[in-house]
mmCIF file of C-alpha atoms and ligand atoms in Angstrom:
data_model
loop_
_atom_site.group_PDB
_atom_site.id
_atom_site.type_symbol
_atom_site.label_atom_id
_atom_site.label_comp_id
_atom_site.label_asym_id
_atom_site.label_seq_id
_atom_site.Cartn_x
_atom_site.Cartn_y
_atom_site.Cartn_z
ATOM 1 C CA UNK A 1 11.427 -36.080 -27.063
ATOM 2 C CA UNK A 2 8.019 -37.525 -27.853
ATOM 3 C CA UNK A 3 5.182 -34.986 -27.552
ATOM 4 C CA UNK A 4 3.140 -37.261 -25.421
ATOM 5 C CA UNK A 5 2.625 -36.422 -21.748
ATOM 6 C CA UNK A 6 3.523 -33.064 -20.201
ATOM 7 C CA UNK A 7 3.154 -32.045 -16.560
ATOM 8 C CA UNK A 8 2.796 -28.372 -15.580
ATOM 9 C CA UNK A 9 2.917 -27.117 -11.978
ATOM 10 C CA UNK A 10 1.234 -23.845 -11.019
ATOM 11 C CA UNK A 11 -1.118 -24.013 -13.988
ATOM 12 C CA UNK A 12 -3.956 -22.173 -12.253
ATOM 13 C CA UNK A 13 -2.755 -18.787 -13.457
ATOM 14 C CA UNK A 14 -0.143 -16.824 -15.348
ATOM 15 C CA UNK A 15 2.678 -18.564 -17.158
ATOM 16 C CA UNK A 16 1.741 -22.114 -16.173
ATOM 17 C CA UNK A 17 -1.740 -21.595 -17.597
ATOM 18 C CA UNK A 18 -0.308 -20.073 -20.798
ATOM 19 C CA UNK A 19 2.245 -22.889 -21.146
ATOM 20 C CA UNK A 20 -0.420 -25.579 -20.771
ATOM 21 C CA UNK A 21 -2.497 -23.873 -23.468
ATOM 22 C CA UNK A 22 0.474 -23.665 -25.862
ATOM 23 C CA UNK A 23 1.368 -27.312 -25.296
ATOM 24 C CA UNK A 24 -2.184 -28.313 -26.255
ATOM 25 C CA UNK A 25 -2.020 -26.148 -29.351
ATOM 26 C CA UNK A 26 1.280 -27.830 -30.242
ATOM 27 C CA UNK A 27 -0.397 -31.230 -30.175
ATOM 28 C CA UNK A 28 0.686 -32.774 -26.876
ATOM 29 C CA UNK A 29 -1.475 -35.812 -26.203
ATOM 30 C CA UNK A 30 -2.003 -35.177 -22.487
ATOM 31 C CA UNK A 31 -1.157 -32.261 -20.206
ATOM 32 C CA UNK A 32 -1.419 -32.810 -16.465
ATOM 33 C CA UNK A 33 -2.203 -29.473 -14.820
ATOM 34 C CA UNK A 34 -1.762 -28.949 -11.106
ATOM 35 C CA UNK A 35 -3.342 -26.640 -8.556
ATOM 36 C CA UNK A 36 -3.072 -26.457 -4.796
ATOM 37 C CA UNK A 37 -6.554 -28.011 -4.490
ATOM 38 C CA UNK A 38 -8.303 -30.519 -6.720
ATOM 39 C CA UNK A 39 -11.138 -28.036 -7.244
ATOM 40 C CA UNK A 40 -8.710 -25.372 -8.573
ATOM 41 C CA UNK A 41 -6.954 -27.930 -10.791
ATOM 42 C CA UNK A 42 -10.313 -29.136 -12.171
ATOM 43 C CA UNK A 43 -11.451 -25.571 -12.816
ATOM 44 C CA UNK A 44 -8.158 -24.875 -14.632
ATOM 45 C CA UNK A 45 -8.477 -28.023 -16.750
ATOM 46 C CA UNK A 46 -12.028 -27.025 -17.692
ATOM 47 C CA UNK A 47 -10.961 -23.456 -18.606
ATOM 48 C CA UNK A 48 -8.082 -24.732 -20.723
ATOM 49 C CA UNK A 49 -10.323 -27.260 -22.467
ATOM 50 C CA UNK A 50 -12.747 -24.453 -23.352
ATOM 51 C CA UNK A 51 -9.949 -22.129 -24.514
ATOM 52 C CA UNK A 52 -8.297 -24.727 -26.730
ATOM 53 C CA UNK A 53 -11.346 -26.831 -27.645
ATOM 54 C CA UNK A 54 -9.338 -29.941 -26.790
ATOM 55 C CA UNK A 55 -9.830 -32.567 -24.107
ATOM 56 C CA UNK A 56 -6.189 -33.212 -23.242
ATOM 57 C CA UNK A 57 -5.997 -31.742 -19.737
ATOM 58 C CA UNK A 58 -5.856 -33.902 -16.615
ATOM 59 C CA UNK A 59 -6.258 -32.092 -13.275
ATOM 60 C CA UNK A 60 -4.108 -33.069 -10.301
ATOM 61 C CA UNK A 61 -3.915 -31.662 -6.788
ATOM 62 C CA UNK A 62 -0.406 -30.533 -5.826
ATOM 63 C CA UNK A 63 0.445 -28.147 -3.006
ATOM 64 C CA UNK A 64 4.226 -27.863 -3.048
ATOM 65 C CA UNK A 65 4.240 -26.505 0.510
ATOM 66 C CA UNK A 66 2.993 -29.844 1.853
ATOM 67 C CA UNK A 67 5.085 -33.021 1.546
ATOM 68 C CA UNK A 68 1.913 -35.095 2.027
ATOM 69 C CA UNK A 69 0.371 -33.427 -1.039
ATOM 70 C CA UNK A 70 3.495 -34.185 -3.101
ATOM 71 C CA UNK A 71 3.312 -37.806 -1.904
ATOM 72 C CA UNK A 72 -0.366 -38.059 -2.906
ATOM 73 C CA UNK A 73 0.369 -36.595 -6.350
ATOM 74 C CA UNK A 74 3.219 -39.078 -6.781
ATOM 75 C CA UNK A 75 0.963 -41.958 -5.702
ATOM 76 C CA UNK A 76 -1.602 -40.912 -8.330
ATOM 77 C CA UNK A 77 1.109 -40.811 -11.006
ATOM 78 C CA UNK A 78 2.452 -44.218 -9.944
ATOM 79 C CA UNK A 79 -1.078 -45.548 -10.135
ATOM 80 C CA UNK A 80 -1.394 -44.343 -13.747
ATOM 81 C CA UNK A 81 2.035 -45.810 -14.529
ATOM 82 C CA UNK A 82 2.662 -43.732 -17.667
ATOM 83 C CA UNK A 83 6.034 -41.918 -17.840
ATOM 84 C CA UNK A 84 6.149 -38.153 -18.318
ATOM 85 C CA UNK A 85 8.038 -36.645 -21.260
ATOM 86 C CA UNK A 86 8.111 -33.001 -20.165
ATOM 87 C CA UNK A 87 8.118 -31.830 -16.555
ATOM 88 C CA UNK A 88 7.510 -28.081 -16.338
ATOM 89 C CA UNK A 89 8.226 -26.967 -12.762
ATOM 90 C CA UNK A 90 6.759 -23.494 -13.111
ATOM 91 C CA UNK A 91 5.082 -22.792 -9.740
ATOM 92 C CA UNK A 92 6.639 -19.996 -7.736
ATOM 93 C CA UNK A 93 5.951 -16.675 -6.078
ATOM 94 C CA UNK A 94 7.436 -13.317 -5.130
ATOM 95 C CA UNK A 95 7.445 -13.090 -1.321
ATOM 96 C CA UNK A 96 5.564 -10.349 0.525
ATOM 97 C CA UNK A 97 6.403 -7.812 3.224
ATOM 98 C CA UNK A 98 5.706 -10.285 6.013
ATOM 99 C CA UNK A 99 7.816 -13.412 6.185
ATOM 100 C CA UNK A 100 5.770 -16.591 5.703
ATOM 101 C CA UNK A 101 7.036 -20.041 6.668
ATOM 102 C CA UNK A 102 5.387 -23.317 5.668
ATOM 103 C CA UNK A 103 4.400 -25.886 8.289
ATOM 104 C CA UNK A 104 7.762 -27.586 7.737
ATOM 105 C CA UNK A 105 9.648 -24.327 8.357
ATOM 106 C CA UNK A 106 10.570 -23.367 4.798
ATOM 107 C CA UNK A 107 10.304 -19.752 3.625
ATOM 108 C CA UNK A 108 7.282 -19.521 1.287
ATOM 109 C CA UNK A 109 9.072 -18.417 -1.892
ATOM 110 C CA UNK A 110 11.744 -21.104 -1.377
ATOM 111 C CA UNK A 111 9.139 -23.806 -0.716
ATOM 112 C CA UNK A 112 8.237 -24.560 -4.376
ATOM 113 C CA UNK A 113 11.806 -25.807 -4.972
ATOM 114 C CA UNK A 114 11.540 -28.188 -2.024
ATOM 115 C CA UNK A 115 8.249 -29.581 -3.363
ATOM 116 C CA UNK A 116 9.617 -29.711 -6.917
ATOM 117 C CA UNK A 117 12.668 -31.634 -5.658
ATOM 118 C CA UNK A 118 10.460 -34.131 -3.806
ATOM 119 C CA UNK A 119 8.340 -34.558 -6.935
ATOM 120 C CA UNK A 120 11.244 -34.907 -9.378
ATOM 121 C CA UNK A 121 13.191 -37.367 -7.259
ATOM 122 C CA UNK A 122 9.992 -39.318 -6.573
ATOM 123 C CA UNK A 123 9.344 -39.579 -10.322
ATOM 124 C CA UNK A 124 12.921 -40.712 -10.970
ATOM 125 C CA UNK A 125 12.650 -43.255 -8.180
ATOM 126 C CA UNK A 126 9.395 -44.604 -9.635
ATOM 127 C CA UNK A 127 10.855 -44.688 -13.172
ATOM 128 C CA UNK A 128 8.126 -42.300 -14.297
ATOM 129 C CA UNK A 129 10.237 -40.022 -16.491
ATOM 130 C CA UNK A 130 10.756 -41.196 -20.066
ATOM 131 C CA UNK A 131 14.405 -41.948 -21.016
ATOM 132 C CA UNK A 132 14.747 -38.646 -22.926
ATOM 133 C CA UNK A 133 12.567 -36.565 -20.598
ATOM 134 C CA UNK A 134 13.089 -32.822 -20.345
ATOM 135 C CA UNK A 135 12.723 -30.928 -17.075
ATOM 136 C CA UNK A 136 12.355 -27.144 -17.046
ATOM 137 C CA UNK A 137 12.227 -25.187 -13.787
ATOM 138 C CA UNK A 138 11.342 -21.501 -13.447
ATOM 139 C CA UNK A 139 14.162 -19.271 -12.301
ATOM 140 C CA UNK A 140 14.327 -15.500 -12.883
ATOM 141 C CA UNK A 141 16.744 -12.773 -13.991
ATOM 142 C CA UNK A 142 17.415 -11.541 -10.408
ATOM 143 C CA UNK A 143 19.563 -14.707 -10.025
ATOM 144 C CA UNK A 144 22.114 -12.913 -12.247
ATOM 145 C CA UNK A 145 22.503 -10.020 -9.810
ATOM 146 C CA UNK A 146 21.974 -7.278 -12.412
ATOM 147 C CA UNK A 147 18.310 -6.383 -11.796
ATOM 148 C CA UNK A 148 17.702 -3.115 -9.898
ATOM 149 C CA UNK A 149 16.181 -3.540 -6.383
ATOM 150 C CA UNK A 150 17.225 -7.219 -6.269
ATOM 151 C CA UNK A 151 20.517 -8.550 -4.954
ATOM 152 C CA UNK A 152 21.428 -12.035 -3.806
ATOM 153 C CA UNK A 153 23.345 -13.295 -0.773
ATOM 154 C CA UNK A 154 27.062 -14.044 -1.129
ATOM 155 C CA UNK A 155 26.830 -17.644 0.108
ATOM 156 C CA UNK A 156 30.582 -18.139 0.591
ATOM 157 C CA UNK A 157 30.889 -14.988 2.727
ATOM 158 C CA UNK A 158 27.698 -15.810 4.654
ATOM 159 C CA UNK A 159 28.994 -19.351 5.317
ATOM 160 C CA UNK A 160 32.344 -18.022 6.522
ATOM 161 C CA UNK A 161 30.697 -15.520 8.847
ATOM 162 C CA UNK A 162 28.132 -17.815 10.459
ATOM 163 C CA UNK A 163 28.756 -21.482 9.571
ATOM 164 C CA UNK A 164 32.541 -22.075 9.743
ATOM 165 C CA UNK A 165 32.576 -22.067 5.947
ATOM 166 C CA UNK A 166 29.880 -24.758 5.615
ATOM 167 C CA UNK A 167 28.011 -23.605 2.494
ATOM 168 C CA UNK A 168 25.373 -26.337 2.758
ATOM 169 C CA UNK A 169 24.398 -25.026 6.203
ATOM 170 C CA UNK A 170 24.381 -21.504 4.758
ATOM 171 C CA UNK A 171 22.005 -22.417 1.893
ATOM 172 C CA UNK A 172 19.827 -24.361 4.336
ATOM 173 C CA UNK A 173 19.551 -21.195 6.425
ATOM 174 C CA UNK A 174 18.472 -19.280 3.301
ATOM 175 C CA UNK A 175 15.832 -21.910 2.488
ATOM 176 C CA UNK A 176 14.470 -21.606 6.022
ATOM 177 C CA UNK A 177 15.153 -17.868 6.271
ATOM 178 C CA UNK A 178 17.027 -18.402 9.483
ATOM 179 C CA UNK A 179 18.999 -18.478 11.667
ATOM 180 C CA UNK A 180 21.293 -15.532 10.905
ATOM 181 C CA UNK A 181 19.180 -14.413 7.894
ATOM 182 C CA UNK A 182 17.491 -11.020 7.900
ATOM 183 C CA UNK A 183 14.219 -11.150 5.969
ATOM 184 C CA UNK A 184 14.453 -8.865 2.938
ATOM 185 C CA UNK A 185 11.748 -9.948 0.457
ATOM 186 C CA UNK A 186 13.542 -9.010 -2.783
ATOM 187 C CA UNK A 187 16.777 -10.620 -1.639
ATOM 188 C CA UNK A 188 14.857 -13.727 -0.567
ATOM 189 C CA UNK A 189 13.375 -13.950 -4.084
ATOM 190 C CA UNK A 190 16.769 -13.456 -5.771
ATOM 191 C CA UNK A 191 18.253 -16.120 -3.464
ATOM 192 C CA UNK A 192 15.380 -18.521 -4.217
ATOM 193 C CA UNK A 193 15.871 -18.183 -7.974
ATOM 194 C CA UNK A 194 19.667 -18.464 -7.674
ATOM 195 C CA UNK A 195 19.379 -21.611 -5.544
ATOM 196 C CA UNK A 196 17.114 -23.019 -8.289
ATOM 197 C CA UNK A 197 19.826 -22.356 -10.901
ATOM 198 C CA UNK A 198 22.444 -24.090 -8.706
ATOM 199 C CA UNK A 199 20.097 -27.036 -7.961
ATOM 200 C CA UNK A 200 19.501 -27.434 -11.699
ATOM 201 C CA UNK A 201 23.235 -27.742 -12.388
ATOM 202 C CA UNK A 202 23.600 -30.302 -9.605
ATOM 203 C CA UNK A 203 20.576 -32.313 -10.768
ATOM 204 C CA UNK A 204 21.962 -32.418 -14.321
ATOM 205 C CA UNK A 205 25.049 -34.238 -12.980
ATOM 206 C CA UNK A 206 22.803 -36.865 -11.391
ATOM 207 C CA UNK A 207 20.256 -37.494 -14.169
ATOM 208 C CA UNK A 208 20.377 -40.592 -16.396
ATOM 209 C CA UNK A 209 22.287 -39.732 -19.590
ATOM 210 C CA UNK A 210 19.323 -39.211 -21.986
ATOM 211 C CA UNK A 211 17.459 -36.782 -19.727
ATOM 212 C CA UNK A 212 18.115 -33.065 -19.336
ATOM 213 C CA UNK A 213 17.144 -30.244 -16.986
ATOM 214 C CA UNK A 214 17.294 -26.480 -17.542
ATOM 215 C CA UNK A 215 16.568 -23.479 -15.342
ATOM 216 C CA UNK A 216 14.711 -20.893 -17.396
ATOM 217 C CA UNK A 217 13.926 -17.281 -16.588
ATOM 218 C CA UNK A 218 10.600 -16.586 -18.291
ATOM 219 C CA UNK A 219 11.472 -12.885 -18.339
ATOM 220 C CA UNK A 220 9.414 -9.897 -17.345
ATOM 221 C CA UNK A 221 5.706 -10.687 -17.743
ATOM 222 C CA UNK A 222 3.886 -8.395 -15.304
ATOM 223 C CA UNK A 223 0.373 -9.377 -16.452
ATOM 224 C CA UNK A 224 0.284 -12.473 -14.242
ATOM 225 C CA UNK A 225 -0.432 -12.754 -10.515
ATOM 226 C CA UNK A 226 3.246 -13.207 -9.595
ATOM 227 C CA UNK A 227 3.630 -9.936 -7.692
ATOM 228 C CA UNK A 228 0.411 -10.229 -5.708
ATOM 229 C CA UNK A 229 2.331 -10.335 -2.393
ATOM 230 C CA UNK A 230 5.099 -7.944 -3.419
ATOM 231 C CA UNK A 231 5.926 -4.795 -1.478
ATOM 232 C CA UNK A 232 4.844 -1.314 -2.642
ATOM 233 C CA UNK A 233 8.181 -0.420 -4.306
ATOM 234 C CA UNK A 234 7.927 -3.385 -6.638
ATOM 235 C CA UNK A 235 4.156 -3.352 -7.087
ATOM 236 C CA UNK A 236 3.503 0.351 -7.508
ATOM 237 C CA UNK A 237 6.838 1.634 -8.788
ATOM 238 C CA UNK A 238 8.961 -0.929 -10.570
ATOM 239 C CA UNK A 239 6.232 -2.954 -12.312
ATOM 240 C CA UNK A 240 4.229 0.049 -13.674
ATOM 241 C CA UNK A 241 7.521 1.591 -14.813
ATOM 242 C CA UNK A 242 8.613 -1.622 -16.499
ATOM 243 C CA UNK A 243 5.269 -1.783 -18.342
ATOM 244 C CA UNK A 244 5.760 1.732 -19.722
ATOM 245 C CA UNK A 245 9.265 1.238 -21.097
ATOM 246 C CA UNK A 246 9.385 -0.459 -24.504
ATOM 247 C CA UNK A 247 11.261 -3.775 -24.413
ATOM 248 C CA UNK A 248 10.959 -4.166 -20.651
ATOM 249 C CA UNK A 249 7.964 -6.502 -20.556
ATOM 250 C CA UNK A 250 6.312 -9.186 -22.627
ATOM 251 C CA UNK A 251 3.037 -11.086 -22.648
ATOM 252 C CA UNK A 252 2.561 -14.187 -20.480
ATOM 253 C CA UNK A 253 2.342 -16.202 -23.694
ATOM 254 C CA UNK A 254 5.746 -14.955 -24.928
ATOM 255 C CA UNK A 255 7.244 -15.709 -21.506
ATOM 256 C CA UNK A 256 5.699 -19.195 -21.409
ATOM 257 C CA UNK A 257 7.116 -19.949 -24.850
ATOM 258 C CA UNK A 258 10.602 -19.663 -23.350
ATOM 259 C CA UNK A 259 9.910 -22.774 -21.245
ATOM 260 C CA UNK A 260 8.705 -24.669 -24.279
ATOM 261 C CA UNK A 261 11.641 -23.594 -26.389
ATOM 262 C CA UNK A 262 14.031 -24.826 -23.671
ATOM 263 C CA UNK A 263 12.261 -28.201 -23.649
ATOM 264 C CA UNK A 264 13.661 -28.778 -27.158
ATOM 265 C CA UNK A 265 17.308 -28.215 -26.110
ATOM 266 C CA UNK A 266 19.814 -31.076 -26.084
ATOM 267 C CA UNK A 267 21.565 -32.896 -23.273
ATOM 268 C CA UNK A 268 24.751 -30.969 -24.120
ATOM 269 C CA UNK A 269 23.376 -27.876 -22.357
ATOM 270 C CA UNK A 270 21.686 -29.719 -19.496
ATOM 271 C CA UNK A 271 22.109 -27.986 -16.146
ATOM 272 C CA UNK A 272 22.429 -24.485 -17.559
ATOM 273 C CA UNK A 273 20.479 -21.365 -16.716
ATOM 274 C CA UNK A 274 18.788 -19.665 -19.686
ATOM 275 C CA UNK A 275 17.616 -16.081 -19.418
ATOM 276 C CA UNK A 276 17.383 -12.806 -21.330
ATOM 277 C CA UNK A 277 20.723 -11.335 -22.380
ATOM 278 C CA UNK A 278 22.611 -9.807 -19.421
ATOM 279 C CA UNK A 279 20.908 -6.687 -17.998
ATOM 280 C CA UNK A 280 17.802 -7.375 -20.116
ATOM 281 C CA UNK A 281 14.419 -8.724 -19.019
ATOM 282 C CA UNK A 282 12.950 -9.684 -22.406
ATOM 283 C CA UNK A 283 14.098 -10.958 -25.793
ATOM 284 C CA UNK A 284 15.623 -14.277 -26.795
ATOM 285 C CA UNK A 285 17.052 -16.549 -24.090
ATOM 286 C CA UNK A 286 20.694 -17.522 -23.877
ATOM 287 C CA UNK A 287 22.866 -19.538 -21.487
ATOM 288 C CA UNK A 288 24.114 -17.348 -18.662
ATOM 289 C CA UNK A 289 27.896 -17.200 -18.146
ATOM 290 C CA UNK A 290 28.138 -15.281 -14.847
ATOM 291 C CA UNK A 291 30.822 -16.972 -12.711
ATOM 292 C CA UNK A 292 28.630 -17.158 -9.591
ATOM 293 C CA UNK A 293 26.111 -19.294 -11.497
ATOM 294 C CA UNK A 294 28.858 -21.796 -12.354
ATOM 295 C CA UNK A 295 30.355 -22.035 -8.839
ATOM 296 C CA UNK A 296 30.393 -25.803 -8.367
ATOM 297 C CA UNK A 297 30.795 -25.606 -4.583
ATOM 298 C CA UNK A 298 27.646 -23.492 -4.361
ATOM 299 C CA UNK A 299 25.781 -25.774 -6.787
ATOM 300 C CA UNK A 300 26.577 -28.814 -4.635
ATOM 301 C CA UNK A 301 25.830 -26.907 -1.435
ATOM 302 C CA UNK A 302 22.415 -25.978 -2.866
ATOM 303 C CA UNK A 303 21.744 -29.606 -3.779
ATOM 304 C CA UNK A 304 22.697 -30.932 -0.332
ATOM 305 C CA UNK A 305 20.750 -28.189 1.453
ATOM 306 C CA UNK A 306 17.638 -29.061 -0.575
ATOM 307 C CA UNK A 307 18.176 -32.755 0.229
ATOM 308 C CA UNK A 308 18.439 -31.924 3.944
ATOM 309 C CA UNK A 309 15.352 -29.719 4.000
ATOM 310 C CA UNK A 310 13.224 -31.987 1.787
ATOM 311 C CA UNK A 311 14.535 -35.185 3.437
ATOM 312 C CA UNK A 312 14.656 -36.732 -0.036
ATOM 313 C CA UNK A 313 18.004 -37.818 -1.471
ATOM 314 C CA UNK A 314 18.391 -38.929 -5.052
ATOM 315 C CA UNK A 315 21.088 -41.477 -4.266
ATOM 316 C CA UNK A 316 18.815 -43.220 -1.794
ATOM 317 C CA UNK A 317 15.853 -42.835 -4.148
ATOM 318 C CA UNK A 318 17.826 -44.319 -7.008
ATOM 319 C CA UNK A 319 19.092 -47.231 -4.911
HETATM 320 N N1 NAP B 401 5.693 -13.087 -14.333
HETATM 321 C C1 NAP B 401 6.957 -12.704 -14.284
HETATM 322 O O1 NAP B 401 7.309 -11.555 -14.626
HETATM 323 C C2 NAP B 401 8.005 -13.657 -13.848
HETATM 324 C C3 NAP B 401 9.353 -13.288 -13.979
HETATM 325 C C4 NAP B 401 10.342 -14.166 -13.607
HETATM 326 C C5 NAP B 401 10.005 -15.386 -13.081
HETATM 327 N N2 NAP B 401 8.700 -15.726 -12.939
HETATM 328 C C6 NAP B 401 8.403 -17.065 -12.387
HETATM 329 O O2 NAP B 401 7.462 -17.708 -13.217
HETATM 330 C C7 NAP B 401 6.691 -18.629 -12.460
HETATM 331 C C8 NAP B 401 5.215 -18.412 -12.740
HETATM 332 O O3 NAP B 401 4.841 -17.130 -12.261
HETATM 333 P P1 NAP B 401 3.582 -16.334 -12.803
HETATM 334 O O4 NAP B 401 4.083 -15.029 -13.263
HETATM 335 O O5 NAP B 401 2.770 -17.164 -13.718
HETATM 336 O O6 NAP B 401 2.780 -16.110 -11.417
HETATM 337 P P2 NAP B 401 1.305 -16.501 -10.960
HETATM 338 O O7 NAP B 401 0.304 -15.976 -11.923
HETATM 339 O O8 NAP B 401 1.195 -16.052 -9.536
HETATM 340 O O9 NAP B 401 1.290 -18.103 -11.015
HETATM 341 C C9 NAP B 401 2.037 -18.852 -10.108
HETATM 342 C C10 NAP B 401 1.459 -20.240 -10.012
HETATM 343 O O10 NAP B 401 2.273 -20.997 -9.094
HETATM 344 C C11 NAP B 401 1.414 -21.566 -8.095
HETATM 345 N N3 NAP B 401 2.135 -21.753 -6.843
HETATM 346 C C12 NAP B 401 2.950 -20.867 -6.205
HETATM 347 N N4 NAP B 401 3.431 -21.425 -5.075
HETATM 348 C C13 NAP B 401 2.923 -22.679 -5.014
HETATM 349 C C14 NAP B 401 3.047 -23.748 -4.093
HETATM 350 N N5 NAP B 401 3.793 -23.648 -2.987
HETATM 351 N N6 NAP B 401 2.383 -24.896 -4.338
HETATM 352 C C15 NAP B 401 1.625 -25.026 -5.444
HETATM 353 N N7 NAP B 401 1.443 -24.052 -6.350
HETATM 354 C C16 NAP B 401 2.085 -22.894 -6.123
HETATM 355 C C17 NAP B 401 0.276 -20.571 -7.982
HETATM 356 O O11 NAP B 401 -0.819 -21.163 -7.330
HETATM 357 P P3 NAP B 401 -1.669 -20.278 -6.250
HETATM 358 O O12 NAP B 401 -2.345 -19.208 -7.051
HETATM 359 O O13 NAP B 401 -2.597 -21.262 -5.621
HETATM 360 O O14 NAP B 401 -0.668 -19.704 -5.286
HETATM 361 C C18 NAP B 401 0.033 -20.262 -9.446
HETATM 362 O O15 NAP B 401 -0.682 -21.303 -10.064
HETATM 363 C C19 NAP B 401 7.093 -18.413 -11.003
HETATM 364 O O16 NAP B 401 8.036 -19.390 -10.627
HETATM 365 C C20 NAP B 401 7.734 -17.040 -11.016
HETATM 366 O O17 NAP B 401 8.660 -16.842 -9.978
HETATM 367 C C21 NAP B 401 7.701 -14.905 -13.312
#
């Protein structure tokens, strides 16, 4: 992969900001940094330029909750006409006590995937990813099911109970947090990050042969703004505890380096989910082998549910 143009979503704070800084230090020629408003993206680009003493940052407005914002960002990229080499789909959030839905009826912590799907498929459609492009999307260790306080929904059982076994309808209900879904913030987050891992596997099967996509858990990095909406148990109990125990947390920079390391992986491991070793939240990343992550029916159900909710299908985009 040529170290030419990188694109980082959610660069206004935390891991996205750290990743953009590292990419500049590693000599990338241009790094497009996004924020929900142009003003925030411009402020971020200016901060990063000052921190790195380089002028390689291009601000772009991108609110993943709003399809019109994704369309405007895509139009700006089409207008530039230069393909991206590294797409870092980092934006995401831990949901709060009160359920939040976007204007299009998507649960707020699931919404970044919908926007990221619209963006990625739009870029593929416009031929704006270089032939050996790498795509990294942020997942998280709760997708494994071995993190205390977080558990994910058994999609097959949920589909059988409420949707006559239709897993696509079941995942769509999780993306929208209804019907038949009780809002439990930690479970919603685990589901969101698991659906990302499944979507990644399904996208890998659809990408042109030289490109690759990986889901990457950045690991525990509590010194970002990720838990700003989290409930008291997570915010005041789990996170302070995690910070006290050696080996349970790492700096945002160390976490961001996981994304960049994954961007150097080959097409042979495209579609896989990389995270800390099982039951760990820090340390080197490895490909996860948990059977539920490799359930092809759930991977395809996740893909089709995201297509339905986003109203963007890769087959039609590629046509
Ligand atoms: N830090 C950790 O311990 C940890 C662990 C596992 C996974 N992760 C994942 O790592 C990623 C980065 O998190 P972080 O720790 O850096 O958190 P952060 O400091 O809160 O940064 C998140 C970034 O994503 C943006 N964002 C969120 N939702 C968005 C949307 N709908 N549209 C556009 N931008 C949106 C935020 O913008 P606004 O400020 O405008 O909302 C912000 O720039 C997330 O996907 C998170 O789930 C983090």
